[in-house]
Amino acid sequence: MNETFVTLSGWLGNDVSVRQAADVPVASFRVASTPRRFQRSTQTWEDGDTQWYSVNAWRALAENCEQSLRRGDPVVVHGKLSAHVWTNKAGLEVTTFEIEAAFVGHDLNRGTSRFQRRKPVVASDGASTEEVPADAA
């Protein structure tokens, strides 16, 4: 099966929410992407229609998104795109787009960010499943 991967830049429409799915953290958030086009005839920039995407990030990426992203942040998301068609209460057919994120980051065209590496915590039995920020260890 072929899968469609996309990269989009936009603005976080809400704070990240995290839930557990089979004991695995899943972060969910919405990204708004509005294309801009230069109109030669008027020598002005015009905004196109804003498109909204639901984004899900799993495991460590979910936790990092929760700690790093806030509503209104400029972001870049890369992942698998899927479309879902459903009928709303008014009886209209609606298509929503969802991205299962592989990579998420701040859009550094719009500002600066500081990276903080996470390092694994090694338990007494040698297992290392939990991670903490590097400066917290």
PDB file of N, CA and C in Angstrom, residues 50-110:
ATOM      1  N   THR A  50      -7.718  29.142   4.586  1.00  0.00           N
ATOM      2  CA  THR A  50      -6.998  28.420   5.632  1.00  0.00           C
ATOM      3  C   THR A  50      -7.453  26.969   5.648  1.00  0.00           C
ATOM      4  N   GLN A  51      -6.490  26.062   5.668  1.00  0.00           N
ATOM      5  CA  GLN A  51      -6.778  24.636   5.777  1.00  0.00           C
ATOM      6  C   GLN A  51      -6.327  24.174   7.160  1.00  0.00           C
ATOM      7  N   TRP A  52      -7.184  23.392   7.817  1.00  0.00           N
ATOM      8  CA  TRP A  52      -6.893  22.875   9.148  1.00  0.00           C
ATOM      9  C   TRP A  52      -6.544  21.400   9.065  1.00  0.00           C
ATOM     10  N   TYR A  53      -5.544  20.996   9.818  1.00  0.00           N
ATOM     11  CA  TYR A  53      -5.107  19.605   9.876  1.00  0.00           C
ATOM     12  C   TYR A  53      -5.077  19.152  11.327  1.00  0.00           C
ATOM     13  N   SER A  54      -5.596  17.961  11.589  1.00  0.00           N
ATOM     14  CA  SER A  54      -5.446  17.333  12.898  1.00  0.00           C
ATOM     15  C   SER A  54      -4.143  16.547  12.862  1.00  0.00           C
ATOM     16  N   VAL A  55      -3.350  16.668  13.915  1.00  0.00           N
ATOM     17  CA  VAL A  55      -2.052  15.995  13.968  1.00  0.00           C
ATOM     18  C   VAL A  55      -2.014  15.097  15.198  1.00  0.00           C
ATOM     19  N   ASN A  56      -1.535  13.877  15.015  1.00  0.00           N
ATOM     20  CA  ASN A  56      -1.305  12.951  16.119  1.00  0.00           C
ATOM     21  C   ASN A  56       0.166  12.580  16.125  1.00  0.00           C
ATOM     22  N   ALA A  57       0.782  12.642  17.295  1.00  0.00           N
ATOM     23  CA  ALA A  57       2.182  12.252  17.470  1.00  0.00           C
ATOM     24  C   ALA A  57       2.226  11.203  18.577  1.00  0.00           C
ATOM     25  N   TRP A  58       3.032  10.180  18.383  1.00  0.00           N
ATOM     26  CA  TRP A  58       3.053   9.043  19.305  1.00  0.00           C
ATOM     27  C   TRP A  58       4.364   8.975  20.089  1.00  0.00           C
ATOM     28  N   ARG A  59       4.290   8.347  21.240  1.00  0.00           N
ATOM     29  CA  ARG A  59       5.410   7.982  22.106  1.00  0.00           C
ATOM     30  C   ARG A  59       6.248   9.200  22.527  1.00  0.00           C
ATOM     31  N   ALA A  60       7.573   9.133  22.371  1.00  0.00           N
ATOM     32  CA  ALA A  60       8.444  10.222  22.828  1.00  0.00           C
ATOM     33  C   ALA A  60       8.124  11.522  22.091  1.00  0.00           C
ATOM     34  N   LEU A  61       7.771  11.423  20.807  1.00  0.00           N
ATOM     35  CA  LEU A  61       7.400  12.625  20.056  1.00  0.00           C
ATOM     36  C   LEU A  61       6.184  13.288  20.686  1.00  0.00           C
ATOM     37  N   ALA A  62       5.244  12.498  21.173  1.00  0.00           N
ATOM     38  CA  ALA A  62       4.060  13.048  21.845  1.00  0.00           C
ATOM     39  C   ALA A  62       4.459  13.840  23.085  1.00  0.00           C
ATOM     40  N   GLU A  63       5.314  13.268  23.896  1.00  0.00           N
ATOM     41  CA  GLU A  63       5.739  13.936  25.129  1.00  0.00           C
ATOM     42  C   GLU A  63       6.541  15.196  24.822  1.00  0.00           C
ATOM     43  N   ASN A  64       7.392  15.135  23.801  1.00  0.00           N
ATOM     44  CA  ASN A  64       8.188  16.305  23.433  1.00  0.00           C
ATOM     45  C   ASN A  64       7.302  17.414  22.875  1.00  0.00           C
ATOM     46  N   CYS A  65       6.283  17.052  22.099  1.00  0.00           N
ATOM     47  CA  CYS A  65       5.342  18.057  21.583  1.00  0.00           C
ATOM     48  C   CYS A  65       4.615  18.736  22.736  1.00  0.00           C
ATOM     49  N   GLU A  66       4.175  17.942  23.706  1.00  0.00           N
ATOM     50  CA  GLU A  66       3.449  18.500  24.852  1.00  0.00           C
ATOM     51  C   GLU A  66       4.315  19.507  25.617  1.00  0.00           C
ATOM     52  N   GLN A  67       5.586  19.202  25.778  1.00  0.00           N
ATOM     53  CA  GLN A  67       6.473  20.070  26.550  1.00  0.00           C
ATOM     54  C   GLN A  67       6.969  21.275  25.745  1.00  0.00           C
ATOM     55  N   SER A  68       6.946  21.187  24.424  1.00  0.00           N
ATOM     56  CA  SER A  68       7.580  22.216  23.596  1.00  0.00           C
ATOM     57  C   SER A  68       6.630  23.169  22.904  1.00  0.00           C
ATOM     58  N   LEU A  69       5.406  22.736  22.593  1.00  0.00           N
ATOM     59  CA  LEU A  69       4.522  23.515  21.735  1.00  0.00           C
ATOM     60  C   LEU A  69       3.395  24.173  22.516  1.00  0.00           C
ATOM     61  N   ARG A  70       3.059  25.394  22.120  1.00  0.00           N
ATOM     62  CA  ARG A  70       1.951  26.140  22.702  1.00  0.00           C
ATOM     63  C   ARG A  70       1.103  26.722  21.590  1.00  0.00           C
ATOM     64  N   ARG A  71      -0.159  26.955  21.907  1.00  0.00           N
ATOM     65  CA  ARG A  71      -1.091  27.546  20.944  1.00  0.00           C
ATOM     66  C   ARG A  71      -0.471  28.809  20.335  1.00  0.00           C
ATOM     67  N   GLY A  72      -0.571  28.918  19.014  1.00  0.00           N
ATOM     68  CA  GLY A  72      -0.042  30.079  18.310  1.00  0.00           C
ATOM     69  C   GLY A  72       1.382  29.913  17.811  1.00  0.00           C
ATOM     70  N   ASP A  73       2.079  28.846  18.235  1.00  0.00           N
ATOM     71  CA  ASP A  73       3.452  28.621  17.774  1.00  0.00           C
ATOM     72  C   ASP A  73       3.479  28.309  16.286  1.00  0.00           C
ATOM     73  N   PRO A  74       4.492  28.831  15.569  1.00  0.00           N
ATOM     74  CA  PRO A  74       4.684  28.426  14.177  1.00  0.00           C
ATOM     75  C   PRO A  74       5.381  27.068  14.152  1.00  0.00           C
ATOM     76  N   VAL A  75       4.830  26.114  13.403  1.00  0.00           N
ATOM     77  CA  VAL A  75       5.375  24.765  13.392  1.00  0.00           C
ATOM     78  C   VAL A  75       5.536  24.230  11.975  1.00  0.00           C
ATOM     79  N   VAL A  76       6.389  23.220  11.872  1.00  0.00           N
ATOM     80  CA  VAL A  76       6.545  22.433  10.652  1.00  0.00           C
ATOM     81  C   VAL A  76       6.256  20.991  11.050  1.00  0.00           C
ATOM     82  N   VAL A  77       5.393  20.329  10.290  1.00  0.00           N
ATOM     83  CA  VAL A  77       5.002  18.945  10.580  1.00  0.00           C
ATOM     84  C   VAL A  77       5.241  18.107   9.336  1.00  0.00           C
ATOM     85  N   HIS A  78       5.844  16.941   9.515  1.00  0.00           N
ATOM     86  CA  HIS A  78       6.036  15.985   8.423  1.00  0.00           C
ATOM     87  C   HIS A  78       5.455  14.650   8.877  1.00  0.00           C
ATOM     88  N   GLY A  79       4.637  14.036   8.030  1.00  0.00           N
ATOM     89  CA  GLY A  79       4.066  12.747   8.407  1.00  0.00           C
ATOM     90  C   GLY A  79       3.129  12.202   7.358  1.00  0.00           C
ATOM     91  N   LYS A  80       2.428  11.132   7.734  1.00  0.00           N
ATOM     92  CA  LYS A  80       1.496  10.450   6.834  1.00  0.00           C
ATOM     93  C   LYS A  80       0.151  11.159   6.836  1.00  0.00           C
ATOM     94  N   LEU A  81      -0.328  11.486   5.651  1.00  0.00           N
ATOM     95  CA  LEU A  81      -1.600  12.177   5.488  1.00  0.00           C
ATOM     96  C   LEU A  81      -2.713  11.168   5.233  1.00  0.00           C
ATOM     97  N   SER A  82      -3.837  11.375   5.897  1.00  0.00           N
ATOM     98  CA  SER A  82      -5.039  10.581   5.599  1.00  0.00           C
ATOM     99  C   SER A  82      -6.235  11.515   5.597  1.00  0.00           C
ATOM    100  N   ALA A  83      -7.213  11.184   4.780  1.00  0.00           N
ATOM    101  CA  ALA A  83      -8.445  11.968   4.681  1.00  0.00           C
ATOM    102  C   ALA A  83      -9.593  11.116   5.199  1.00  0.00           C
ATOM    103  N   HIS A  84     -10.483  11.739   5.953  1.00  0.00           N
ATOM    104  CA  HIS A  84     -11.649  11.045   6.485  1.00  0.00           C
ATOM    105  C   HIS A  84     -12.900  11.783   6.031  1.00  0.00           C
ATOM    106  N   VAL A  85     -13.814  11.057   5.420  1.00  0.00           N
ATOM    107  CA  VAL A  85     -15.070  11.650   4.961  1.00  0.00           C
ATOM    108  C   VAL A  85     -16.169  11.201   5.907  1.00  0.00           C
ATOM    109  N   TRP A  86     -16.980  12.170   6.374  1.00  0.00           N
ATOM    110  CA  TRP A  86     -18.067  11.868   7.298  1.00  0.00           C
ATOM    111  C   TRP A  86     -19.203  12.844   7.068  1.00  0.00           C
ATOM    112  N   THR A  87     -20.351  12.529   7.621  1.00  0.00           N
ATOM    113  CA  THR A  87     -21.528  13.376   7.471  1.00  0.00           C
ATOM    114  C   THR A  87     -21.800  14.086   8.798  1.00  0.00           C
ATOM    115  N   ASN A  88     -21.927  15.413   8.743  1.00  0.00           N
ATOM    116  CA  ASN A  88     -22.150  16.180   9.970  1.00  0.00           C
ATOM    117  C   ASN A  88     -23.639  16.190  10.343  1.00  0.00           C
ATOM    118  N   LYS A  89     -23.979  16.875  11.436  1.00  0.00           N
ATOM    119  CA  LYS A  89     -25.364  16.904  11.926  1.00  0.00           C
ATOM    120  C   LYS A  89     -26.325  17.530  10.928  1.00  0.00           C
ATOM    121  N   ALA A  90     -25.818  18.427  10.091  1.00  0.00           N
ATOM    122  CA  ALA A  90     -26.670  19.087   9.091  1.00  0.00           C
ATOM    123  C   ALA A  90     -26.860  18.230   7.849  1.00  0.00           C
ATOM    124  N   GLY A  91     -26.245  17.038   7.840  1.00  0.00           N
ATOM    125  CA  GLY A  91     -26.381  16.144   6.697  1.00  0.00           C
ATOM    126  C   GLY A  91     -25.401  16.423   5.568  1.00  0.00           C
ATOM    127  N   LEU A  92     -24.437  17.295   5.809  1.00  0.00           N
ATOM    128  CA  LEU A  92     -23.444  17.626   4.791  1.00  0.00           C
ATOM    129  C   LEU A  92     -22.238  16.708   4.904  1.00  0.00           C
ATOM    130  N   GLU A  93     -21.698  16.317   3.768  1.00  0.00           N
ATOM    131  CA  GLU A  93     -20.509  15.488   3.747  1.00  0.00           C
ATOM    132  C   GLU A  93     -19.284  16.371   3.978  1.00  0.00           C
ATOM    133  N   VAL A  94     -18.463  15.988   4.941  1.00  0.00           N
ATOM    134  CA  VAL A  94     -17.298  16.772   5.331  1.00  0.00           C
ATOM    135  C   VAL A  94     -16.049  15.904   5.194  1.00  0.00           C
ATOM    136  N   THR A  95     -14.967  16.504   4.714  1.00  0.00           N
ATOM    137  CA  THR A  95     -13.682  15.815   4.635  1.00  0.00           C
ATOM    138  C   THR A  95     -12.725  16.477   5.616  1.00  0.00           C
ATOM    139  N   THR A  96     -12.119  15.679   6.479  1.00  0.00           N
ATOM    140  CA  THR A  96     -11.107  16.194   7.399  1.00  0.00           C
ATOM    141  C   THR A  96      -9.784  15.504   7.087  1.00  0.00           C
ATOM    142  N   PHE A  97      -8.706  16.246   7.319  1.00  0.00           N
ATOM    143  CA  PHE A  97      -7.372  15.725   7.043  1.00  0.00           C
ATOM    144  C   PHE A  97      -6.631  15.518   8.340  1.00  0.00           C
ATOM    145  N   GLU A  98      -5.939  14.392   8.435  1.00  0.00           N
ATOM    146  CA  GLU A  98      -5.208  14.034   9.645  1.00  0.00           C
ATOM    147  C   GLU A  98      -3.802  13.628   9.264  1.00  0.00           C
ATOM    148  N   ILE A  99      -2.857  14.023  10.075  1.00  0.00           N
ATOM    149  CA  ILE A  99      -1.461  13.671   9.841  1.00  0.00           C
ATOM    150  C   ILE A  99      -0.942  12.887  11.039  1.00  0.00           C
ATOM    151  N   GLU A 100      -0.371  11.730  10.773  1.00  0.00           N
ATOM    152  CA  GLU A 100       0.349  10.987  11.810  1.00  0.00           C
ATOM    153  C   GLU A 100       1.796  11.449  11.719  1.00  0.00           C
ATOM    154  N   ALA A 101       2.202  12.274  12.672  1.00  0.00           N
ATOM    155  CA  ALA A 101       3.488  12.961  12.603  1.00  0.00           C
ATOM    156  C   ALA A 101       4.665  12.012  12.775  1.00  0.00           C
ATOM    157  N   ALA A 102       5.666  12.220  11.932  1.00  0.00           N
ATOM    158  CA  ALA A 102       6.956  11.556  12.089  1.00  0.00           C
ATOM    159  C   ALA A 102       7.968  12.551  12.650  1.00  0.00           C
ATOM    160  N   PHE A 103       7.812  13.841  12.259  1.00  0.00           N
ATOM    161  CA  PHE A 103       8.690  14.910  12.719  1.00  0.00           C
ATOM    162  C   PHE A 103       7.854  16.153  12.981  1.00  0.00           C
ATOM    163  N   VAL A 104       8.170  16.866  14.056  1.00  0.00           N
ATOM    164  CA  VAL A 104       7.499  18.122  14.385  1.00  0.00           C
ATOM    165  C   VAL A 104       8.564  19.072  14.924  1.00  0.00           C
ATOM    166  N   GLY A 105       8.482  20.325  14.511  1.00  0.00           N
ATOM    167  CA  GLY A 105       9.423  21.308  15.040  1.00  0.00           C
ATOM    168  C   GLY A 105       8.901  22.713  14.881  1.00  0.00           C
ATOM    169  N   HIS A 106       9.547  23.645  15.544  1.00  0.00           N
ATOM    170  CA  HIS A 106       9.205  25.047  15.369  1.00  0.00           C
ATOM    171  C   HIS A 106       9.674  25.512  13.996  1.00  0.00           C
ATOM    172  N   ASP A 107       8.924  26.419  13.376  1.00  0.00           N
ATOM    173  CA  ASP A 107       9.293  27.006  12.094  1.00  0.00           C
ATOM    174  C   ASP A 107      10.261  28.155  12.384  1.00  0.00           C
ATOM    175  N   LEU A 108      11.536  27.929  12.141  1.00  0.00           N
ATOM    176  CA  LEU A 108      12.557  28.903  12.503  1.00  0.00           C
ATOM    177  C   LEU A 108      12.635  30.069  11.529  1.00  0.00           C
ATOM    178  N   ASN A 109      11.790  30.089  10.491  1.00  0.00           N
ATOM    179  CA  ASN A 109      11.641  31.288   9.673  1.00  0.00           C
ATOM    180  C   ASN A 109      10.920  32.374  10.455  1.00  0.00           C
ATOM    181  N   ARG A 110      10.215  31.977  11.496  1.00  0.00           N
ATOM    182  CA  ARG A 110       9.361  32.894  12.244  1.00  0.00           C
ATOM    183  C   ARG A 110       9.901  33.283  13.614  1.00  0.00           C
TER     184      ARG A 110
END
